[in-house]
Amino acid sequence: MTYAERLRTITAERGRLCVGIDPMPSVLDAWGLPHDVDGLERCARGIVEEIGGEVAVFKPQSAFFEAFGSRGVAVLERVLVDISEAGAMSILDVKRGDIGSSMAGYASAFLGDDAPTRADAITVSPYLGVGSLKPAVEAAVAGGQGLYVLARTSNPDGGSIQLADAGGVSVAQHVVDTVAALNPAAEHAVGLVVGGTHGDPGCDLSRFNASILVPGIGAQGGTVTGLAAIFGDALPNVLPTASRGVIGHGRDKVSALAEELLAELATI
Amino acid sequence: MTYAERLRTITAERGRLCVGIDPMPSVLDAWGLPHDVDGLERCARGIVEEIGGEVAVFKPQSAFFEAFGSRGVAVLERVLVDISEAGAMSILDVKRGDIGSSMAGYASAFLGDDAPTRADAITVSPYLGVGSLKPAVEAAVAGGQGLYVLARTSNPDGGSIQLADAGGVSVAQHVVDTVAALNPAAEHAVGLVVGGTHGDPGCDLSRFNASILVPGIGAQGGTVTGLAAIFGDALPNVLPTASRGVIGHGRDKVSALAEELLAELATI
């Protein structure tokens, strides 16, 4: 199955929610865990133990694992296997972006059957041009995996570059259109990252032809009911992502908070 | 000492050259090494064994280490220690870029005295806005370390975003100006990445106030004599970076090729 088909199947079964695995210091505190690689492992794997069988997609944030060096990356590798064994899908948030052989190196790291840090999809950054991502697009399609290209991010600083004028459209729109043009040949495996915190994201997503990952639901200020207003016709492609709102109140709250959000998302 | 002072001291002693540690498959082949974590380690550490005492700065490309997962990252950690023990400086090419707590996670990974994958400087990507890099700027200054923000990259696809119009100037120029404005308070620790392959880089660097990392000398088509024409008044800030031209012809050629390039660079 293609990435798009796998994602459609699992979200039809489990609901359209992605839970961010962000074992940041404040989350470790809320779980009563130490700020070390053992605390990292207990938190990250604990999230999957709690809700791995109910939630469709998980998005581990690589930065919090890399903060513990190679031992943290080893934990990340185990978490990705846990997610797969729980029947869920993983979008590894690495925001990589590089050129030629370096981009191919990142593709080997995360995409393809033999990748040591294998995820179902990764996030990538287009600052070096959407064209520079080609080695990752090819590896993703070959492996039945996906990519999510940053278009418009949820933070207030993002507009300085993402809303610049790229030949009559915003940079974000240029990314949307360039990615959309790749998808017919790429099995619709190339999605976008668009923050859920902007009233107007600065790009028209109504004709976009793949998955749209929307971080920022909850702690960053985005709301479930706000999604319909922001994304309009593109709403069926939206994969809403919550993190601290689900995992940030201790391990014993994770399952109930995820269920609550799934119920709310089922209404839109 | 600040990062800028340390860089000035070592380049005054050893010459103004940065050698890329890019243990990509074709380089492993040229060294007669297998495409595995052992080959990776022998190549990457071998480069430092050959020229660690002569070259001022090394730039390991993280992608080629991450391609071997957590074990590859462990090799990277050893290579960074090797570089430091050889009296040279390291710029870890990771091109990270994220927001808030995630950017702080990356800062913990690479910057500060306790960082597990500690480098003297790292490269970062500004797609989420130069402002989003603040946690890394603060960590770098506190640790006497540096950052290099991507402005104009050497690849042909880069212009689609980097030459977009950000309020009357190119995105690349916006990055140059925003970084320059940070530097007086940031001990001139925040440099730029500007490719050495463009006749006109699309941004004015003449008043830039920190180090400019210039990849693309050699295999990517940039030349030493071309640097003066491209960078003009900014030339004293340029740190030219070569990789395959030095390391891509087998271990026994590394030392002679580095010396040749150092001699050529001493003439400009």
Coordinates of C-alpha atoms in Angstrom, one line a residue:
Chain A
M1 CA 0.0 0.0 0.0
T2 CA 1.1 3.6 -0.6
Y3 CA 1.6 6.0 2.3
A4 CA -1.6 7.8 1.5
E5 CA -3.6 4.5 1.5
R6 CA -2.1 3.4 4.8
L7 CA -2.8 6.7 6.4
R8 CA -6.4 6.7 5.1
T9 CA -6.9 3.2 6.5
I10 CA -5.6 3.8 10.0
T11 CA -7.4 7.1 10.4
A12 CA -10.7 5.6 9.2
E13 CA -10.2 3.0 12.0
R14 CA -8.9 5.1 14.8
G15 CA -9.9 8.6 14.1
R16 CA -7.9 11.5 12.7
L17 CA -5.5 12.4 15.5
C18 CA -1.7 12.6 15.6
V19 CA -0.2 12.8 19.1
G20 CA 3.2 14.5 19.4
I21 CA 5.8 12.6 21.5
D22 CA 7.6 15.6 22.9
P23 CA 9.5 14.4 26.0
M24 CA 10.7 17.9 26.9
P25 CA 11.8 18.9 30.4
S26 CA 8.4 20.2 31.5
V27 CA 6.7 16.9 30.3
L28 CA 9.3 14.8 32.2
D29 CA 8.5 16.9 35.3
A30 CA 4.8 16.3 34.9
W31 CA 5.5 12.6 34.7
G32 CA 7.7 12.7 37.8
L33 CA 10.7 11.5 35.7
P34 CA 14.4 12.6 35.8
H35 CA 15.9 14.7 33.0
D36 CA 18.1 11.8 31.8
V37 CA 18.0 9.2 29.1
D38 CA 16.1 6.8 31.4
G39 CA 13.4 9.4 32.0
L40 CA 13.3 10.1 28.3
E41 CA 12.8 6.4 27.6
R42 CA 10.1 5.9 30.2
C43 CA 8.2 8.9 29.0
A44 CA 8.4 8.3 25.3
R45 CA 7.7 4.6 25.4
G46 CA 5.1 5.1 28.1
I47 CA 3.0 7.3 25.8
V48 CA 2.9 4.5 23.3
E49 CA 2.1 1.9 26.0
E50 CA -0.8 4.1 27.1
I51 CA -2.4 4.9 23.8
G52 CA -0.5 3.1 21.0
G53 CA -3.5 0.9 20.3
E54 CA -6.0 3.7 20.1
V55 CA -4.3 6.6 18.3
A56 CA -3.7 6.5 14.5
V57 CA -0.4 8.5 14.3
F58 CA 2.4 9.6 16.6
K59 CA 4.9 12.4 15.9
P60 CA 8.1 12.0 17.9
Q61 CA 10.1 15.3 18.0
S62 CA 13.7 14.3 17.2
A63 CA 15.2 17.3 19.1
F64 CA 14.2 15.9 22.5
F65 CA 15.9 12.6 21.8
E66 CA 19.0 14.2 20.2
A67 CA 19.4 16.3 23.3
F68 CA 20.7 13.0 24.9
G69 CA 23.1 12.3 22.1
S70 CA 23.5 8.8 20.5
R71 CA 21.8 7.2 23.5
G72 CA 18.8 9.4 23.0
V73 CA 18.7 8.4 19.3
A74 CA 18.8 4.8 20.3
V75 CA 15.7 5.4 22.5
L76 CA 14.0 7.1 19.5
E77 CA 14.7 4.0 17.4
R78 CA 13.0 1.8 20.0
V79 CA 10.0 4.2 20.2
L80 CA 9.6 4.0 16.4
V81 CA 9.5 0.2 16.6
D82 CA 7.0 0.4 19.5
I83 CA 4.7 2.6 17.4
S84 CA 4.8 0.2 14.5
E85 CA 4.2 -2.8 16.8
A86 CA 1.2 -1.1 18.3
G87 CA -0.3 -0.9 14.8
A88 CA 0.0 2.9 14.6
M89 CA 1.9 5.1 12.2
S90 CA 4.9 7.4 12.9
I91 CA 5.8 10.8 11.5
L92 CA 9.2 11.6 12.8
D93 CA 9.6 15.4 13.2
V94 CA 13.2 16.0 12.1
K95 CA 12.7 19.0 9.7
R96 CA 15.8 17.9 7.7
G97 CA 16.8 19.8 4.6
D98 CA 20.0 19.5 2.7
I99 CA 21.3 19.1 -0.9
G100 CA 22.4 16.1 -3.1
S101 CA 24.4 13.5 -1.3
S102 CA 23.6 14.9 2.2
M103 CA 19.8 14.8 1.5
A104 CA 20.3 11.2 0.3
G105 CA 22.1 10.5 3.6
Y106 CA 19.1 11.7 5.5
A107 CA 16.8 9.6 3.3
S108 CA 19.0 6.5 4.2
A109 CA 18.7 7.4 7.9
F110 CA 14.8 7.5 8.1
L111 CA 13.3 6.1 4.9
G112 CA 13.4 2.7 3.2
D113 CA 13.2 -0.8 4.7
D114 CA 16.7 -0.8 6.0
A115 CA 16.7 2.6 7.6
P116 CA 18.1 2.4 11.1
T117 CA 15.8 5.2 12.4
R118 CA 12.9 4.1 10.2
A119 CA 9.6 6.1 10.4
D120 CA 6.5 5.9 8.3
A121 CA 7.1 9.6 7.3
I122 CA 9.4 12.5 8.2
T123 CA 9.1 16.2 8.2
V124 CA 11.5 18.2 5.9
S125 CA 12.4 21.8 5.4
P126 CA 12.4 23.5 2.0
Y127 CA 14.8 26.4 2.6
L128 CA 17.2 24.9 0.0
G129 CA 14.3 24.6 -2.5
V130 CA 11.6 22.0 -2.8
G131 CA 13.7 20.5 -5.6
S132 CA 16.5 19.7 -3.1
L133 CA 14.2 17.3 -1.4
K134 CA 14.2 14.9 -4.4
P135 CA 16.3 12.1 -2.9
A136 CA 13.9 12.0 0.0
V137 CA 10.8 12.0 -2.2
E138 CA 12.2 9.1 -4.2
A139 CA 13.1 7.1 -1.1
A140 CA 9.7 7.7 0.4
V141 CA 7.8 6.6 -2.6
A142 CA 10.0 3.5 -3.0
G143 CA 9.4 2.5 0.6
G144 CA 5.7 3.3 0.8
Q145 CA 6.6 6.1 3.2
G146 CA 5.7 9.8 3.3
L147 CA 7.2 13.3 3.7
Y148 CA 5.7 16.5 5.2
V149 CA 7.3 19.6 3.8
L150 CA 7.1 22.7 6.0
A151 CA 4.9 25.3 4.3
R152 CA 3.6 27.7 7.0
T153 CA 4.6 27.0 10.6
S154 CA 2.7 27.8 13.7
N155 CA 5.2 30.3 15.3
P156 CA 5.0 34.1 15.0
D157 CA 8.5 34.4 13.5
G158 CA 7.6 32.1 10.5
G159 CA 6.0 34.8 8.3
S160 CA 9.3 36.7 7.8
I161 CA 10.3 34.1 5.2
Q162 CA 7.2 32.0 4.6
L163 CA 5.2 35.1 3.5
A164 CA 7.9 36.6 1.3
D165 CA 6.9 37.0 -2.3
A166 CA 8.0 34.2 -4.5
G167 CA 6.9 35.5 -8.0
G168 CA 3.5 36.8 -7.1
V169 CA 2.6 34.2 -4.4
S170 CA 3.9 33.7 -0.9
V171 CA 6.8 31.4 -0.3
A172 CA 4.3 29.1 1.6
Q173 CA 2.0 29.1 -1.5
H174 CA 5.0 28.3 -3.7
V175 CA 5.8 25.3 -1.5
V176 CA 2.1 24.2 -1.5
D177 CA 2.0 24.4 -5.4
T178 CA 5.3 22.8 -6.0
V179 CA 4.6 19.9 -3.7
A180 CA 1.1 19.5 -5.2
A181 CA 2.7 19.2 -8.6
L182 CA 5.0 16.4 -7.4
N183 CA 2.2 14.3 -6.0
P184 CA 0.6 12.7 -9.0
A185 CA 4.0 11.0 -9.8
A186 CA 4.8 10.5 -6.1
E187 CA 1.7 8.5 -5.1
H188 CA 0.4 11.5 -3.0
A189 CA 3.1 10.7 -0.5
V190 CA 4.3 14.3 -0.1
G191 CA 2.2 16.3 2.5
L192 CA 2.6 19.7 4.1
V193 CA 3.1 21.1 7.6
V194 CA 0.7 24.0 8.1
G195 CA 0.3 25.5 11.6
G196 CA -3.2 25.6 13.1
T197 CA -2.6 28.9 14.9
H198 CA -3.1 31.4 12.1
G199 CA -6.6 32.8 11.2
D200 CA -5.3 33.0 7.7
P201 CA -2.4 30.7 6.9
G202 CA -1.3 32.8 3.9
C203 CA -1.7 30.0 1.4
D204 CA -4.6 28.4 -0.4
L205 CA -4.8 24.7 0.5
S206 CA -8.2 24.0 -1.1
R207 CA -6.7 22.1 -4.1
F208 CA -3.9 20.4 -2.2
N209 CA -3.7 16.7 -3.0
A210 CA -2.1 15.0 0.1
S211 CA -2.0 15.0 3.8
I212 CA -1.7 18.2 5.8
L213 CA -0.1 17.9 9.2
V214 CA -1.4 20.6 11.5
P215 CA 0.6 21.1 14.8
G216 CA -0.4 23.6 17.4
I217 CA -3.7 22.2 18.6
G218 CA -3.9 22.8 22.4
A219 CA -0.9 24.2 24.1
Q220 CA 0.1 26.5 21.1
G221 CA -3.4 28.0 20.9
G222 CA -5.0 26.2 18.0
T223 CA -8.5 24.7 18.6
V224 CA -10.5 21.8 17.1
T225 CA -13.4 24.0 16.2
G226 CA -11.0 26.6 14.6
L227 CA -9.7 24.0 12.2
A228 CA -12.8 24.1 9.9
A229 CA -12.6 27.9 9.7
I230 CA -8.9 27.9 8.8
F231 CA -8.8 24.9 6.5
G232 CA -12.2 25.0 4.8
D233 CA -12.3 22.7 1.8
A234 CA -8.9 21.2 2.7
L235 CA -10.3 19.9 6.1
P236 CA -10.6 16.3 4.9
N237 CA -6.8 16.3 4.3
V238 CA -5.9 17.7 7.7
L239 CA -4.2 15.6 10.4
P240 CA -4.5 17.6 13.6
T241 CA -1.6 17.2 16.0
A242 CA -1.7 17.7 19.7
S243 CA 1.1 17.2 22.2
R244 CA 1.3 18.8 25.6
G245 CA -2.5 18.9 25.7
V246 CA -2.4 15.1 25.8
I247 CA 1.0 14.1 27.2
G248 CA 1.8 17.2 29.4
H249 CA -0.3 16.3 32.5
G250 CA 1.3 13.1 33.6
R251 CA 1.1 9.5 32.5
D252 CA -2.2 8.8 34.2
K253 CA -4.0 11.5 32.2
V254 CA -2.8 10.5 28.7
S255 CA -5.5 8.0 27.8
A256 CA -8.4 10.1 28.9
L257 CA -7.1 13.3 27.3
A258 CA -6.5 11.5 24.0
E259 CA -10.1 10.0 24.1
E260 CA -11.5 13.4 24.8
L261 CA -9.7 15.0 21.8
L262 CA -10.7 12.1 19.5
A263 CA -14.3 12.6 20.5
E264 CA -14.1 16.3 19.8
L265 CA -12.4 15.7 16.4
A266 CA -15.1 13.2 15.4
T267 CA -17.6 16.1 15.4
I268 CA -15.9 18.1 12.6
Chain B
M1 CA 37.4 33.6 24.5
T2 CA 34.4 34.2 22.3
Y3 CA 33.8 32.0 19.2
A4 CA 34.9 34.8 16.9
E5 CA 38.2 35.2 18.8
R6 CA 38.9 31.4 18.9
L7 CA 38.2 31.2 15.1
R8 CA 40.4 34.2 14.4
T9 CA 43.3 32.7 16.5
I10 CA 43.2 29.2 14.9
T11 CA 42.9 30.5 11.3
A12 CA 45.8 32.9 11.9
E13 CA 47.9 29.9 13.0
R14 CA 46.8 27.3 10.5
G15 CA 45.3 29.2 7.5
R16 CA 41.7 29.9 6.6
L17 CA 40.4 26.4 5.5
C18 CA 37.5 24.3 6.6
V19 CA 37.6 20.6 5.5
G20 CA 34.2 18.9 5.2
I21 CA 34.1 15.4 6.8
D22 CA 31.6 13.9 4.4
P23 CA 31.9 10.1 4.7
M24 CA 29.5 9.5 1.8
P25 CA 29.4 6.2 -0.1
S26 CA 31.7 7.4 -2.9
V27 CA 34.2 8.6 -0.4
L28 CA 34.2 5.3 1.5
D29 CA 34.7 3.6 -1.9
A30 CA 37.7 5.8 -2.6
W31 CA 39.2 4.9 0.7
G32 CA 38.5 1.1 0.1
L33 CA 36.2 0.9 3.1
P34 CA 32.9 -0.9 3.5
H35 CA 29.6 0.9 3.6
D36 CA 29.0 0.2 7.3
V37 CA 29.5 1.9 10.7
D38 CA 33.1 0.5 10.9
G39 CA 33.9 2.0 7.5
L40 CA 32.3 5.3 8.6
E41 CA 34.4 5.4 11.7
R42 CA 37.7 4.6 9.9
C43 CA 37.0 7.3 7.3
A44 CA 35.8 10.1 9.5
R45 CA 38.4 9.6 12.3
G46 CA 41.1 8.9 9.6
I47 CA 40.6 12.4 8.1
V48 CA 41.3 13.9 11.5
E49 CA 44.3 11.6 12.1
E50 CA 45.7 12.7 8.8
I51 CA 45.3 16.5 9.0
G52 CA 43.8 17.3 12.4
G53 CA 47.0 19.1 13.4
E54 CA 47.3 21.2 10.3
V55 CA 43.8 22.3 9.3
A56 CA 42.0 25.0 11.4
V57 CA 38.3 23.9 11.0
F58 CA 36.5 20.7 10.2
K59 CA 32.8 20.4 9.1
P60 CA 31.3 17.0 9.7
Q61 CA 28.1 16.5 7.8
S62 CA 25.6 14.9 10.2
A63 CA 23.6 13.2 7.5
F64 CA 26.3 10.7 6.7
F65 CA 26.5 9.7 10.4
E66 CA 22.8 9.6 11.0
A67 CA 22.5 7.3 8.0
F68 CA 23.9 4.7 10.4
G69 CA 21.4 5.5 13.2
S70 CA 22.4 5.9 16.8
R71 CA 25.7 4.0 16.2
G72 CA 26.6 6.5 13.5
V73 CA 25.8 9.4 15.9
A74 CA 28.1 7.7 18.5
V75 CA 30.9 7.8 15.8
L76 CA 30.1 11.5 15.2
E77 CA 30.5 12.2 18.9
R78 CA 34.0 10.6 18.9
V79 CA 35.0 12.5 15.8
L80 CA 34.0 15.8 17.4
V81 CA 36.2 14.9 20.4
D82 CA 39.1 13.9 18.1
I83 CA 38.9 17.3 16.3
S84 CA 39.0 19.1 19.7
E85 CA 41.9 17.0 20.9
A86 CA 43.8 17.8 17.6
G87 CA 43.5 21.5 18.5
A88 CA 41.2 22.2 15.6
M89 CA 37.6 23.6 15.6
S90 CA 34.4 21.9 14.5
I91 CA 31.4 23.2 12.7
L92 CA 28.8 20.5 12.8
D93 CA 26.6 20.7 9.7
V94 CA 23.2 19.7 10.9
K95 CA 21.0 22.5 9.4
R96 CA 18.6 22.3 12.3
G97 CA 15.7 24.7 12.6
D98 CA 12.6 24.4 14.8
I99 CA 10.6 26.5 17.3
G100 CA 10.6 27.1 21.0
S101 CA 11.2 24.1 23.1
S102 CA 12.3 22.0 20.1
M103 CA 15.0 24.5 19.1
A104 CA 16.1 24.5 22.8
G105 CA 16.3 20.7 22.6
Y106 CA 18.7 21.0 19.6
A107 CA 20.7 23.6 21.5
S108 CA 21.1 21.1 24.3
A109 CA 22.2 18.4 21.9
F110 CA 25.1 20.4 20.3
L111 CA 25.8 23.6 22.3
G112 CA 27.0 24.2 25.9
D113 CA 29.6 22.4 27.9
D114 CA 27.4 19.4 28.7
A115 CA 26.1 18.8 25.2
P116 CA 26.5 15.1 24.2
T117 CA 27.3 15.9 20.6
R118 CA 29.2 19.0 21.4
A119 CA 30.6 21.1 18.5
D120 CA 32.3 24.5 18.4
A121 CA 29.5 25.6 16.0
I122 CA 26.5 24.2 14.2
T123 CA 24.7 25.2 11.0
V124 CA 21.0 26.2 11.3
S125 CA 18.2 26.8 8.9
P126 CA 16.0 29.9 9.1
Y127 CA 12.8 28.7 7.3
L128 CA 10.9 29.2 10.6
G129 CA 12.3 32.7 10.9
V130 CA 15.7 33.9 12.2
G131 CA 13.8 34.8 15.4
S132 CA 13.0 31.1 16.0
L133 CA 16.8 30.4 16.3
K134 CA 16.9 32.4 19.6
P135 CA 17.4 29.5 22.0
A136 CA 20.4 28.4 19.9
V137 CA 21.9 31.9 19.8
E138 CA 21.7 32.2 23.5
A139 CA 23.2 28.7 24.1
A140 CA 26.0 29.4 21.6
V141 CA 26.9 32.8 23.2
A142 CA 26.8 31.3 26.7
G143 CA 29.2 28.4 25.6
G144 CA 31.6 30.4 23.6
Q145 CA 30.3 28.6 20.5
G146 CA 29.0 29.7 17.1
L147 CA 26.1 29.3 14.7
Y148 CA 26.0 29.5 10.9
V149 CA 22.6 30.5 9.5
L150 CA 21.8 29.3 6.0
A151 CA 21.5 32.4 3.8
R152 CA 22.2 31.5 0.2
T153 CA 23.1 27.9 -0.5
S154 CA 25.3 26.5 -3.3
N155 CA 22.7 24.3 -5.0
P156 CA 20.7 25.5 -8.1
D157 CA 17.3 24.9 -6.4
G158 CA 18.0 27.3 -3.5
G159 CA 17.0 30.5 -5.3
S160 CA 13.3 29.6 -5.5
I161 CA 13.0 30.5 -1.8
Q162 CA 16.2 32.3 -1.0
L163 CA 15.7 34.9 -3.7
A164 CA 12.0 35.6 -2.9
D165 CA 11.2 39.2 -2.1
A166 CA 11.1 39.8 1.7
G167 CA 9.9 43.4 1.8
G168 CA 12.2 44.9 -0.9
V169 CA 15.2 42.6 -0.3
S170 CA 15.8 39.0 -1.1
V171 CA 15.1 36.4 1.6
A172 CA 18.9 35.8 1.7
Q173 CA 19.5 39.5 2.3
H174 CA 16.8 39.5 5.0
V175 CA 18.7 36.7 6.7
V176 CA 22.0 38.5 6.3
D177 CA 20.6 41.8 7.8
T178 CA 18.7 40.1 10.6
V179 CA 21.7 38.1 11.6
A180 CA 24.0 41.1 11.4
A181 CA 21.7 43.0 13.7
L182 CA 21.9 40.2 16.3
N183 CA 25.7 40.1 16.4
P184 CA 26.7 43.1 18.5
A185 CA 24.8 41.6 21.4
A186 CA 25.8 38.0 20.5
E187 CA 29.6 38.5 20.5
H188 CA 29.7 38.1 16.7
A189 CA 29.0 34.4 17.2
V190 CA 26.4 34.1 14.5
G191 CA 27.8 33.6 11.0
L192 CA 26.2 32.7 7.6
V193 CA 26.4 30.0 5.1
V194 CA 26.7 31.4 1.6
G195 CA 27.6 29.0 -1.3
G196 CA 30.7 29.7 -3.3
T197 CA 29.2 28.7 -6.6
H198 CA 27.1 31.8 -7.6
G199 CA 28.7 34.6 -9.6
D200 CA 26.2 36.8 -7.7
P201 CA 25.0 35.4 -4.4
G202 CA 21.9 37.7 -4.4
C203 CA 22.8 39.4 -1.2
D204 CA 25.3 42.1 -0.1
L205 CA 27.7 40.8 2.4
S206 CA 30.1 43.8 2.5
R207 CA 28.9 45.0 5.9
F208 CA 28.4 41.6 7.4
N209 CA 30.0 41.4 10.9
A210 CA 30.8 37.7 11.5
S211 CA 32.2 34.5 9.9
I212 CA 30.8 33.4 6.4
L213 CA 31.1 29.7 5.8
V214 CA 31.5 29.1 2.1
P215 CA 30.9 25.5 1.0
G216 CA 31.3 24.3 -2.6
I217 CA 35.0 24.9 -3.2
G218 CA 36.2 22.1 -5.5
A219 CA 33.7 19.3 -6.3
Q220 CA 30.7 21.7 -6.4
G221 CA 32.4 24.1 -8.9
G222 CA 33.6 26.9 -6.7
T223 CA 37.2 28.0 -7.0
V224 CA 39.7 29.7 -4.7
T225 CA 40.4 32.5 -7.2
G226 CA 36.6 33.0 -7.7
L227 CA 36.1 33.8 -4.0
A228 CA 37.6 37.3 -4.3
A229 CA 35.3 38.1 -7.2
I230 CA 32.2 36.8 -5.5
F231 CA 32.8 38.1 -1.9
G232 CA 34.7 41.3 -2.5
D233 CA 35.0 43.4 0.7
A234 CA 33.6 40.5 2.7
L235 CA 36.5 38.2 1.8
P236 CA 38.3 38.6 5.2
N237 CA 35.2 37.0 6.8
V238 CA 35.1 34.0 4.4
L239 CA 35.9 30.5 5.6
P240 CA 36.2 28.5 2.5
T241 CA 35.1 24.8 2.8
A242 CA 36.3 22.0 0.6
S243 CA 35.3 18.3 1.0
R244 CA 35.6 15.8 -1.8
G245 CA 38.5 17.8 -3.3
V246 CA 40.5 16.9 -0.2
I247 CA 39.0 13.7 1.2
G248 CA 37.5 12.1 -2.0
H249 CA 40.7 10.5 -3.5
G250 CA 41.6 8.1 -0.7
R251 CA 43.3 8.4 2.6
D252 CA 46.9 8.6 1.2
K253 CA 46.0 11.8 -0.8
V254 CA 44.3 13.8 2.0
S255 CA 47.4 15.5 3.5
A256 CA 48.9 16.6 0.2
L257 CA 45.5 17.9 -1.2
A258 CA 44.9 19.9 2.0
E259 CA 48.4 21.4 1.9
E260 CA 47.9 22.3 -1.8
L261 CA 44.6 24.1 -1.0
L262 CA 46.0 25.9 2.0
A263 CA 48.9 27.2 -0.2
E264 CA 46.4 28.4 -2.8
L265 CA 44.2 30.1 -0.1
A266 CA 47.3 31.9 1.3
T267 CA 47.5 33.8 -1.9
I268 CA 44.1 35.5 -1.7

